[in-house]
CSV table of C-alpha atoms in Angstrom, one decimal:
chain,number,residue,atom,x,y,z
A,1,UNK,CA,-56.9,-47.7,16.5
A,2,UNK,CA,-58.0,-44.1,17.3
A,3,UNK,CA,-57.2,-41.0,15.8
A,4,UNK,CA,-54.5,-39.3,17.1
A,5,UNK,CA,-54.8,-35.0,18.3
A,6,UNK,CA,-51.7,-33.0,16.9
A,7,UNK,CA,-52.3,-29.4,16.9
A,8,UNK,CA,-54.8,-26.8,16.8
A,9,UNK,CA,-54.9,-25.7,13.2
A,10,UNK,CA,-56.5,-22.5,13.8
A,11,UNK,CA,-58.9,-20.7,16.3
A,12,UNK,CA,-61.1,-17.7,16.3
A,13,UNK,CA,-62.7,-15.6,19.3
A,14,UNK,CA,-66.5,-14.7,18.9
A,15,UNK,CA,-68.6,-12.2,21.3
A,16,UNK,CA,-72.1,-13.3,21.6
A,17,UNK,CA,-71.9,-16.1,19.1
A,18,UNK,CA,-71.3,-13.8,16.3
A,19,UNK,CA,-69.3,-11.2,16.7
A,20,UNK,CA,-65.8,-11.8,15.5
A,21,UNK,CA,-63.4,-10.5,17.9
A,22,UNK,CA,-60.0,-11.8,16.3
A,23,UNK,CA,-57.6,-14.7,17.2
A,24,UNK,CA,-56.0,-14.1,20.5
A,25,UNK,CA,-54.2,-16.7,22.1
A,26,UNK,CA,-56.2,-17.8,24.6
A,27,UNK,CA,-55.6,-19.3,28.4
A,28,UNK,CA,-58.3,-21.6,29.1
A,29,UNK,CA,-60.0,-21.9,32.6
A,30,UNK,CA,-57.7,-24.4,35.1
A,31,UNK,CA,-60.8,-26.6,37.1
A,32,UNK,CA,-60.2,-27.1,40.4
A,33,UNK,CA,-62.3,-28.8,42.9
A,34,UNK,CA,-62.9,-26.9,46.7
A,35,UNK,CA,-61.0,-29.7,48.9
A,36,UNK,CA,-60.7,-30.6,52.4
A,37,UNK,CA,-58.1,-32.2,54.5
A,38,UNK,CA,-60.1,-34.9,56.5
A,39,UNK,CA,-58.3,-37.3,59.2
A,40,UNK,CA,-59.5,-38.9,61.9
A,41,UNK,CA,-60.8,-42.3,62.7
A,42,UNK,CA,-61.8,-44.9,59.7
A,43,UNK,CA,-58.4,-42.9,57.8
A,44,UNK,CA,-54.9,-43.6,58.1
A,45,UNK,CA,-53.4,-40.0,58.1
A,46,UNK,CA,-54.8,-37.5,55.9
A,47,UNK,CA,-56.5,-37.0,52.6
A,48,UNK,CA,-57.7,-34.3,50.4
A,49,UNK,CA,-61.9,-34.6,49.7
A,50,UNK,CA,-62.8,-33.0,46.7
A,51,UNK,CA,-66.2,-31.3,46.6
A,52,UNK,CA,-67.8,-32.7,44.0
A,53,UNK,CA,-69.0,-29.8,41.4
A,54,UNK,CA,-67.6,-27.5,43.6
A,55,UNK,CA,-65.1,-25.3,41.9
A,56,UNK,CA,-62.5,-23.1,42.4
A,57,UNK,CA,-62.1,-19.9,40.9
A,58,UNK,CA,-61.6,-19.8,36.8
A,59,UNK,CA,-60.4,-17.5,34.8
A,60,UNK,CA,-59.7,-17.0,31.0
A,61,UNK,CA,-57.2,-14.7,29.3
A,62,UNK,CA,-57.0,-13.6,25.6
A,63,UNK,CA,-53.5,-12.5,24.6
A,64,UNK,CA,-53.8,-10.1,21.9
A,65,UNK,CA,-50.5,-9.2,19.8
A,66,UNK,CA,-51.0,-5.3,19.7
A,67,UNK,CA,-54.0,-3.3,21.4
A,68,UNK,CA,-57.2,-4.2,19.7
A,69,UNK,CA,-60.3,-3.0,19.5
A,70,UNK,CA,-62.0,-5.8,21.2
A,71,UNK,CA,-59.7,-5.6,23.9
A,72,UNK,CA,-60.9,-2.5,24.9
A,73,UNK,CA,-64.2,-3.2,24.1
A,74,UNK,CA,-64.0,-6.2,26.7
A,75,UNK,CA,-63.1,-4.3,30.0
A,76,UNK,CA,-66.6,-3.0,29.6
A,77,UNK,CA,-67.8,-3.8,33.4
A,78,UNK,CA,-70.4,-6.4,32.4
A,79,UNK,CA,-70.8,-9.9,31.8
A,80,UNK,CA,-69.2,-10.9,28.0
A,81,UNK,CA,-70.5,-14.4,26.5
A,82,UNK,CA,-67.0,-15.3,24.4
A,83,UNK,CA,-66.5,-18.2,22.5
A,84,UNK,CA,-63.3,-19.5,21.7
A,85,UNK,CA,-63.8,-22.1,18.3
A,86,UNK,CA,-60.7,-24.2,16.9
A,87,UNK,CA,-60.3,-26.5,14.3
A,88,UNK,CA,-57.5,-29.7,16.3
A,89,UNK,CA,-55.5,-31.5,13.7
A,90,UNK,CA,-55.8,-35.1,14.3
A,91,UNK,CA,-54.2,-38.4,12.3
A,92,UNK,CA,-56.0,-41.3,11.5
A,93,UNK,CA,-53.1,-44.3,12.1
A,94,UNK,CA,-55.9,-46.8,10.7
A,95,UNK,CA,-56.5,-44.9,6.9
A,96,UNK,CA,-53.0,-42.9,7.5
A,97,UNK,CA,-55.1,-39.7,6.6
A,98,UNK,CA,-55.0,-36.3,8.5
A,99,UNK,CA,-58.8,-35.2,9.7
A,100,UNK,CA,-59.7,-32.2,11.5
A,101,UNK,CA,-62.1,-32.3,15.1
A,102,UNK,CA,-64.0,-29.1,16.0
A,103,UNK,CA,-63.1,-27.9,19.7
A,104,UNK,CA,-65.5,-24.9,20.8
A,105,UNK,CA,-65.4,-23.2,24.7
A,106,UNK,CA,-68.3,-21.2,25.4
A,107,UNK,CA,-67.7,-18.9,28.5
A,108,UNK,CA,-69.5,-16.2,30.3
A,109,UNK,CA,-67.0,-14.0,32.7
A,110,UNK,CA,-66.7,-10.7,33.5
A,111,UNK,CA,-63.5,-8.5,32.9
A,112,UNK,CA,-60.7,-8.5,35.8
A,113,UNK,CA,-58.0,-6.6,34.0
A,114,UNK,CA,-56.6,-5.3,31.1
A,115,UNK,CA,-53.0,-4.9,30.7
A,116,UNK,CA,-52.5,-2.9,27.6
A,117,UNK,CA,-48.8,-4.1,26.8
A,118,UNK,CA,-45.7,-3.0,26.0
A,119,UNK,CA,-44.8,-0.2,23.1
A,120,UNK,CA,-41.5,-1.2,21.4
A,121,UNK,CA,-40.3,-1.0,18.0
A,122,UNK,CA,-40.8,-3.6,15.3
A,123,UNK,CA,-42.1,-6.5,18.6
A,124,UNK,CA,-45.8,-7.2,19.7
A,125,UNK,CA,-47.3,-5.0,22.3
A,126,UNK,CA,-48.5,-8.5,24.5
A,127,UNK,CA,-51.6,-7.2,25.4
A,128,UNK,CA,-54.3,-9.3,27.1
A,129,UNK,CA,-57.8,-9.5,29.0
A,130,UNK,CA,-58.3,-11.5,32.1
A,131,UNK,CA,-61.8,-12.4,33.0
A,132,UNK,CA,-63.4,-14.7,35.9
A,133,UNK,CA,-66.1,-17.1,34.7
A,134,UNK,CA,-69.2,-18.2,35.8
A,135,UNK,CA,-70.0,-20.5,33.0
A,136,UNK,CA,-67.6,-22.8,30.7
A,137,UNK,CA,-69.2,-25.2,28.1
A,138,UNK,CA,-66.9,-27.5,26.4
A,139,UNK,CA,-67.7,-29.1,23.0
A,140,UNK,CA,-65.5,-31.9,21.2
A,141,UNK,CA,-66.7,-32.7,17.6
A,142,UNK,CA,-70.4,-31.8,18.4
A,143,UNK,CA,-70.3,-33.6,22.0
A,144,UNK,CA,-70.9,-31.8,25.2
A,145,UNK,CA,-67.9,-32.8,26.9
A,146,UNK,CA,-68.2,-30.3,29.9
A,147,UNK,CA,-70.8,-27.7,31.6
A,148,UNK,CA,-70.1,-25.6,34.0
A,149,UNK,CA,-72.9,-23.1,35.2
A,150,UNK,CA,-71.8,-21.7,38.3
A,151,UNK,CA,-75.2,-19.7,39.7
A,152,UNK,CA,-77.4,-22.4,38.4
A,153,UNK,CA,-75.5,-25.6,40.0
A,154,UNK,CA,-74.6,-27.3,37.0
A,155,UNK,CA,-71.8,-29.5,36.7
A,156,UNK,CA,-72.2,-31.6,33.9
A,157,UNK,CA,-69.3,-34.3,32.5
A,158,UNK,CA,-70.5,-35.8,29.5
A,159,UNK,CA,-74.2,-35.9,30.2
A,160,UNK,CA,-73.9,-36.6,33.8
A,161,UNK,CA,-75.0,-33.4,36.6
A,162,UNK,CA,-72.7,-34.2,39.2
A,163,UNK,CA,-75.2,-31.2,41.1
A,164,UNK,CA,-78.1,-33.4,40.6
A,165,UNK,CA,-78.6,-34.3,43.8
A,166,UNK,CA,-77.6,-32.0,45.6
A,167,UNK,CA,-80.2,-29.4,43.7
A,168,UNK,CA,-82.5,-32.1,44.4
A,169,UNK,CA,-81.9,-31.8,48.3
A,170,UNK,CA,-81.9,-28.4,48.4
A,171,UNK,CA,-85.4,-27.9,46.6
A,172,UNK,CA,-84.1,-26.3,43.6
């Protein structure tokens, strides 16, 4: 039987690899494929084509619970290499123990908004930084699970460049 994912344990936010930023709650980029209604002969009705490693816009906020230094540091109008490292709580229903996975998301985005929050007495201040990425990596336990490079065609899902060919085709 596998082991079973229960909770993030904790996380941590890092600027360039090193730089500890805090732990902001973040809001992970949704992946969306560009899609197409086609019709016409061969299909009964209509359908929605998906562009394969073609993706819609993504975007990542970091929820901060009072204004932080690093939030202000990252409306800086420049691309910011962030990544987002948490340690997922999983059970092992075969040895009945509790083990931990590592979960890292590398991004590179640049800032779209800051919205410093609210000032109120004794209550968090719910400020947050919205960016729009051009890269996402995904690691699970030391596996590249995801890779998404969006000025350099890459679209990788476990290993596999679902770009390949069309970089190939277009002589790049």
């Amino acid at each position: 039987m596998k082991k079973r994912s229960e909770r993030v344990i904790d996380y941590s936010v890092f600027l360039n690899g090193t730089e500890y930023l805090g732990t902001a709650t973040a809001t992970l980029p949704e992946i969306t494929y560009l899609v197409d209604t086609i019709k016409g002969g061969g299909i009964n009705g209509e359908m929605e084509a998906p562009a394969p490693g073609q993706t819609g816009t993504m975007t990542l906020t970091l929820n901060w619970r009072t204004i932080e230094a690093a939030a202000a540091k990252l409306i800086a109008p420049k691309s910011h290499a962030l990544d987002l490292r948490a340690s997922i709580q999983t059970f092992d229903p075969a040895t009945s123990e509790y083990k931990e996975t590592a979960f890292k998301v590398t991004v590179r985005g640049r800032p779209l908004a800051l919205s410093m929050g609210n000032l109120e007495p004794a209550a968090t201040m719910d400020t947050n930084n919205t960016f729009s990425i051009s890269y996402l990596k995904v690691m699970i336990d030391g596996v590249e699970a995801l890779e998404i490079d969006k000025y350099n065609y890459v679209h990788k899902v476990y290993g596999v460049d679902y770009l390949a060919a069309t970089k190939a085709n277009l002589g790049m």
